[in-house]
């Protein structure tokens, strides 16, 4: 069944006792097994939307229906427990993880030999890979990815993008990816949702029917199709969104 998100209202309280409205009569339907990319300017609510879908933010008026039982999430920051090893961080998310499955997961994210390391011993790139591995450790039915390639060098960015496409696609996982990178959205998603500044509105929806394996050669045409939906500070500027 499709994942259904209905947000009547979501606002953040400000220091001056005012408020900033992030969502006002917002709705979104995500087909089961599809990969959807969320693009929009900083502060438009992409991260907030993922947290609401995950059930981490309940301070809103509305409802999320048909959310699967197993949800994996990778945040903008790795958020690994610093007093636990990489292997323990993965096992805390997935207590039933076997030694063989753990080794395979570490290998898939180029973390061989790092299972015993603590987060403080990892570079940001390694920590981000560990966080992605943790998200997959739960064998999710729904994957939520918030700027998954932020702060990675280009070579690693490309390798992880290909890995995510393969792993999500092979398991038919429903996935939502918040990103500023238009190429990531075009190469990974079945559909791109373009969001306007808060309070968030859907500016447009761009289906991408082309098989993922053939999109690199058609990237120029795909970018042209997306151009009409882009707004200032939208995809491809390399910025990182804040808390919302």
CSV table of C-alpha atoms in Angstrom, one decimal:
chain,number,residue,atom,x,y,z
A,1,UNK,CA,0.0,0.0,0.0
A,2,UNK,CA,1.1,3.5,-0.6
A,3,UNK,CA,2.6,5.5,2.2
A,4,UNK,CA,0.3,8.4,2.9
A,5,UNK,CA,1.4,11.6,4.6
A,6,UNK,CA,-1.2,14.3,5.6
A,7,UNK,CA,0.1,17.2,7.6
A,8,UNK,CA,-2.6,19.8,8.5
A,9,UNK,CA,-0.1,22.0,10.3
A,10,UNK,CA,3.5,21.9,11.6
A,11,UNK,CA,5.2,24.9,13.2
A,12,UNK,CA,8.3,25.7,15.2
A,13,UNK,CA,8.3,28.0,18.1
A,14,UNK,CA,10.8,30.9,17.9
A,15,UNK,CA,12.9,32.6,20.6
A,16,UNK,CA,10.7,35.7,20.3
A,17,UNK,CA,7.6,33.6,21.1
A,18,UNK,CA,6.5,33.7,17.5
A,19,UNK,CA,6.4,30.7,15.2
A,20,UNK,CA,7.5,29.6,11.8
A,21,UNK,CA,5.1,27.5,9.9
A,22,UNK,CA,6.8,24.6,8.0
A,23,UNK,CA,3.7,22.7,6.7
A,24,UNK,CA,0.2,23.9,6.2
A,25,UNK,CA,-2.3,21.5,4.6
A,26,UNK,CA,0.5,19.4,3.0
A,27,UNK,CA,-0.1,15.9,1.6
A,28,UNK,CA,2.1,13.4,-0.2
A,29,UNK,CA,1.5,9.8,-1.4
A,30,UNK,CA,4.5,7.5,-2.0
A,31,UNK,CA,3.9,4.3,-3.9
A,32,UNK,CA,5.1,1.1,-2.3
A,33,UNK,CA,8.6,0.1,-3.6
A,34,UNK,CA,9.3,3.5,-5.2
A,35,UNK,CA,12.3,5.8,-4.6
A,36,UNK,CA,11.3,9.4,-4.2
A,37,UNK,CA,13.7,12.3,-4.0
A,38,UNK,CA,12.8,15.5,-2.2
A,39,UNK,CA,14.4,18.7,-3.5
A,40,UNK,CA,13.9,22.2,-2.4
A,41,UNK,CA,15.6,25.2,-0.8
A,42,UNK,CA,17.2,25.1,2.6
A,43,UNK,CA,14.7,25.3,5.4
A,44,UNK,CA,11.7,24.2,3.3
A,45,UNK,CA,11.0,21.2,5.5
A,46,UNK,CA,12.7,18.2,3.9
A,47,UNK,CA,14.4,17.0,7.1
A,48,UNK,CA,11.3,17.7,9.1
A,49,UNK,CA,9.2,15.7,6.7
A,50,UNK,CA,11.5,12.7,7.0
A,51,UNK,CA,11.4,12.9,10.8
A,52,UNK,CA,7.6,13.0,10.8
A,53,UNK,CA,7.4,10.0,8.5
A,54,UNK,CA,9.9,8.1,10.7
A,55,UNK,CA,7.7,8.8,13.8
A,56,UNK,CA,10.5,10.8,15.5
A,57,UNK,CA,8.5,14.1,15.4
A,58,UNK,CA,5.0,13.8,16.7
A,59,UNK,CA,4.5,17.5,17.3
A,60,UNK,CA,2.3,18.2,14.3
A,61,UNK,CA,-1.4,18.0,13.3
A,62,UNK,CA,-2.0,15.2,10.8
A,63,UNK,CA,-1.4,11.6,10.2
A,64,UNK,CA,1.0,9.2,8.5
A,65,UNK,CA,-0.6,6.0,7.4
A,66,UNK,CA,0.7,2.7,6.0
A,67,UNK,CA,4.1,3.2,7.5
A,68,UNK,CA,6.0,-0.1,7.4
A,69,UNK,CA,7.1,-1.7,10.6
A,70,UNK,CA,10.9,-1.7,9.7
A,71,UNK,CA,12.2,1.8,9.0
A,72,UNK,CA,15.8,2.6,8.4
A,73,UNK,CA,17.0,6.2,8.6
A,74,UNK,CA,20.3,8.0,7.9
A,75,UNK,CA,20.5,11.5,9.3
A,76,UNK,CA,22.5,14.5,8.0
A,77,UNK,CA,25.0,13.8,10.8
A,78,UNK,CA,26.1,10.2,11.4
A,79,UNK,CA,24.8,10.1,15.0
A,80,UNK,CA,26.7,7.1,16.0
A,81,UNK,CA,27.0,6.3,19.8
A,82,UNK,CA,30.5,7.4,20.6
A,83,UNK,CA,31.0,4.9,23.4
A,84,UNK,CA,30.1,2.0,21.2
A,85,UNK,CA,32.2,0.4,18.4
A,86,UNK,CA,31.0,0.5,14.8
A,87,UNK,CA,29.9,-3.2,15.1
A,88,UNK,CA,28.0,-2.5,18.3
A,89,UNK,CA,26.3,0.5,16.7
A,90,UNK,CA,25.0,-1.8,14.0
A,91,UNK,CA,24.0,-4.5,16.4
A,92,UNK,CA,22.0,-2.0,18.6
A,93,UNK,CA,19.9,-1.2,15.5
A,94,UNK,CA,19.6,-4.9,14.5
A,95,UNK,CA,20.1,-7.2,17.5
A,96,UNK,CA,19.7,-10.3,15.4
A,97,UNK,CA,22.6,-9.5,13.1
A,98,UNK,CA,24.8,-12.5,12.6
A,99,UNK,CA,28.6,-12.3,12.4
A,100,UNK,CA,28.3,-13.2,8.7
A,101,UNK,CA,25.7,-10.6,8.0
A,102,UNK,CA,27.7,-8.0,9.9
A,103,UNK,CA,30.9,-8.8,7.9
A,104,UNK,CA,29.0,-8.5,4.6
A,105,UNK,CA,27.4,-5.2,5.6
A,106,UNK,CA,30.8,-3.7,6.6
A,107,UNK,CA,32.3,-5.0,3.4
A,108,UNK,CA,29.5,-3.5,1.3
A,109,UNK,CA,30.2,0.0,2.8
A,110,UNK,CA,34.0,-0.4,2.5
A,111,UNK,CA,34.4,-0.7,6.3
A,112,UNK,CA,36.3,-4.0,6.4
A,113,UNK,CA,38.5,-4.0,9.6
A,114,UNK,CA,36.7,-1.1,11.1
A,115,UNK,CA,34.0,-3.0,13.1
A,116,UNK,CA,36.0,-2.6,16.3
A,117,UNK,CA,36.7,1.1,15.9
A,118,UNK,CA,34.9,3.8,17.9
A,119,UNK,CA,33.2,6.7,16.0
A,120,UNK,CA,35.9,9.1,17.3
A,121,UNK,CA,38.5,7.1,15.4
A,122,UNK,CA,36.7,7.5,12.1
A,123,UNK,CA,36.9,10.2,9.5
A,124,UNK,CA,33.6,11.9,8.6
A,125,UNK,CA,33.4,9.8,5.4
A,126,UNK,CA,33.9,6.5,7.3
A,127,UNK,CA,31.3,7.6,10.0
A,128,UNK,CA,28.8,8.4,7.3
A,129,UNK,CA,29.3,5.0,5.7
A,130,UNK,CA,28.8,3.4,9.1
A,131,UNK,CA,25.6,5.3,9.5
A,132,UNK,CA,24.3,4.1,6.1
A,133,UNK,CA,25.3,0.5,7.0
A,134,UNK,CA,23.3,0.9,10.3
A,135,UNK,CA,20.3,2.1,8.3
A,136,UNK,CA,20.4,-1.0,6.1
A,137,UNK,CA,21.2,-3.4,9.1
A,138,UNK,CA,17.5,-3.4,10.1
A,139,UNK,CA,16.5,-4.8,6.6
A,140,UNK,CA,14.1,-1.9,6.2
A,141,UNK,CA,10.9,-1.8,4.2
A,142,UNK,CA,11.1,2.0,4.3
A,143,UNK,CA,14.4,3.9,4.0
A,144,UNK,CA,14.7,7.6,4.8
A,145,UNK,CA,17.9,9.3,3.8
A,146,UNK,CA,18.7,12.9,4.7
A,147,UNK,CA,21.5,14.2,2.5
A,148,UNK,CA,23.2,10.8,2.5
A,149,UNK,CA,26.4,11.9,0.6
A,150,UNK,CA,27.1,15.2,2.3
A,151,UNK,CA,30.8,15.9,3.0
A,152,UNK,CA,32.0,13.0,1.0
A,153,UNK,CA,34.7,13.3,-1.6
A,154,UNK,CA,33.4,12.9,-5.1
A,155,UNK,CA,34.8,9.4,-5.8
A,156,UNK,CA,33.2,8.0,-2.6
A,157,UNK,CA,30.0,9.9,-3.3
A,158,UNK,CA,29.7,8.2,-6.7
A,159,UNK,CA,30.5,4.7,-5.3
A,160,UNK,CA,27.9,5.1,-2.5
A,161,UNK,CA,25.3,6.4,-4.9
A,162,UNK,CA,25.7,3.3,-7.1
A,163,UNK,CA,25.6,1.1,-4.0
A,164,UNK,CA,22.4,2.7,-2.7
A,165,UNK,CA,20.8,2.4,-6.1
A,166,UNK,CA,21.7,-1.3,-6.2
A,167,UNK,CA,20.7,-2.2,-2.7
A,168,UNK,CA,17.4,-0.2,-2.6
A,169,UNK,CA,16.4,-1.4,-6.1
A,170,UNK,CA,17.2,-5.0,-5.5
A,171,UNK,CA,15.1,-5.3,-2.4
A,172,UNK,CA,12.2,-3.1,-3.6
A,173,UNK,CA,12.5,-0.9,-0.6
A,174,UNK,CA,10.3,2.2,-0.5
A,175,UNK,CA,12.7,5.1,-0.1
A,176,UNK,CA,12.6,8.9,0.4
A,177,UNK,CA,15.8,10.8,-0.2
A,178,UNK,CA,16.2,14.5,0.9
A,179,UNK,CA,18.9,16.1,-1.2
A,180,UNK,CA,20.2,19.3,-2.8
A,181,UNK,CA,22.0,17.4,-5.6
A,182,UNK,CA,19.9,17.3,-8.7
A,183,UNK,CA,22.0,14.6,-10.3
A,184,UNK,CA,21.6,12.3,-7.3
A,185,UNK,CA,17.9,12.7,-7.6
A,186,UNK,CA,17.8,12.1,-11.3
A,187,UNK,CA,20.0,9.0,-11.1
A,188,UNK,CA,18.4,7.4,-8.0
A,189,UNK,CA,14.7,8.3,-7.9
A,190,UNK,CA,11.7,7.0,-9.7
A,191,UNK,CA,10.1,10.4,-9.0
A,192,UNK,CA,11.3,13.8,-7.9
A,193,UNK,CA,9.2,16.0,-5.6
A,194,UNK,CA,10.2,19.7,-5.9
A,195,UNK,CA,9.3,21.7,-2.8
A,196,UNK,CA,8.8,25.4,-2.4
A,197,UNK,CA,10.0,27.4,0.6
A,198,UNK,CA,8.2,27.0,3.9
A,199,UNK,CA,5.4,26.6,4.4
A,200,UNK,CA,6.2,23.8,2.0
A,201,UNK,CA,4.2,23.3,-1.1
A,202,UNK,CA,4.8,20.8,-3.9
A,203,UNK,CA,6.0,22.9,-6.9
A,204,UNK,CA,6.0,19.9,-9.2
A,205,UNK,CA,6.4,16.1,-9.5
A,206,UNK,CA,8.8,14.7,-12.1
A,207,UNK,CA,8.5,11.0,-12.9
A,208,UNK,CA,11.7,9.4,-14.3
A,209,UNK,CA,10.7,6.3,-16.2
A,210,UNK,CA,14.1,5.6,-17.7
A,211,UNK,CA,16.0,2.6,-16.3
A,212,UNK,CA,18.7,3.7,-13.8
A,213,UNK,CA,21.4,2.0,-15.8
A,214,UNK,CA,20.8,4.2,-18.8
A,215,UNK,CA,20.4,7.5,-17.1
A,216,UNK,CA,24.0,8.6,-17.1
A,217,UNK,CA,24.0,8.9,-20.9
A,218,UNK,CA,20.7,10.9,-20.9
A,219,UNK,CA,21.6,13.1,-17.9
A,220,UNK,CA,21.6,16.4,-20.0
A,221,UNK,CA,18.0,15.7,-21.2
A,222,UNK,CA,16.9,14.8,-17.6
A,223,UNK,CA,18.4,18.0,-16.2
A,224,UNK,CA,16.5,20.0,-18.8
A,225,UNK,CA,13.2,18.3,-17.8
A,226,UNK,CA,13.8,19.3,-14.2
A,227,UNK,CA,14.9,22.9,-14.9
A,228,UNK,CA,11.3,24.3,-14.9
A,229,UNK,CA,10.8,23.2,-11.3
A,230,UNK,CA,13.9,24.5,-9.7
A,231,UNK,CA,13.9,27.5,-7.3
A,232,UNK,CA,16.6,29.5,-5.8
A,233,UNK,CA,19.0,27.6,-3.5
A,234,UNK,CA,17.5,24.4,-4.8
A,235,UNK,CA,19.2,21.3,-6.2
A,236,UNK,CA,22.8,21.1,-7.0
A,237,UNK,CA,24.2,24.0,-5.0
A,238,UNK,CA,26.0,21.6,-2.6
A,239,UNK,CA,24.6,23.3,0.5
A,240,UNK,CA,23.4,21.3,3.5
A,241,UNK,CA,20.0,21.9,5.0
A,242,UNK,CA,19.6,22.7,8.6
A,243,UNK,CA,17.3,21.2,11.2
A,244,UNK,CA,14.3,21.6,9.0
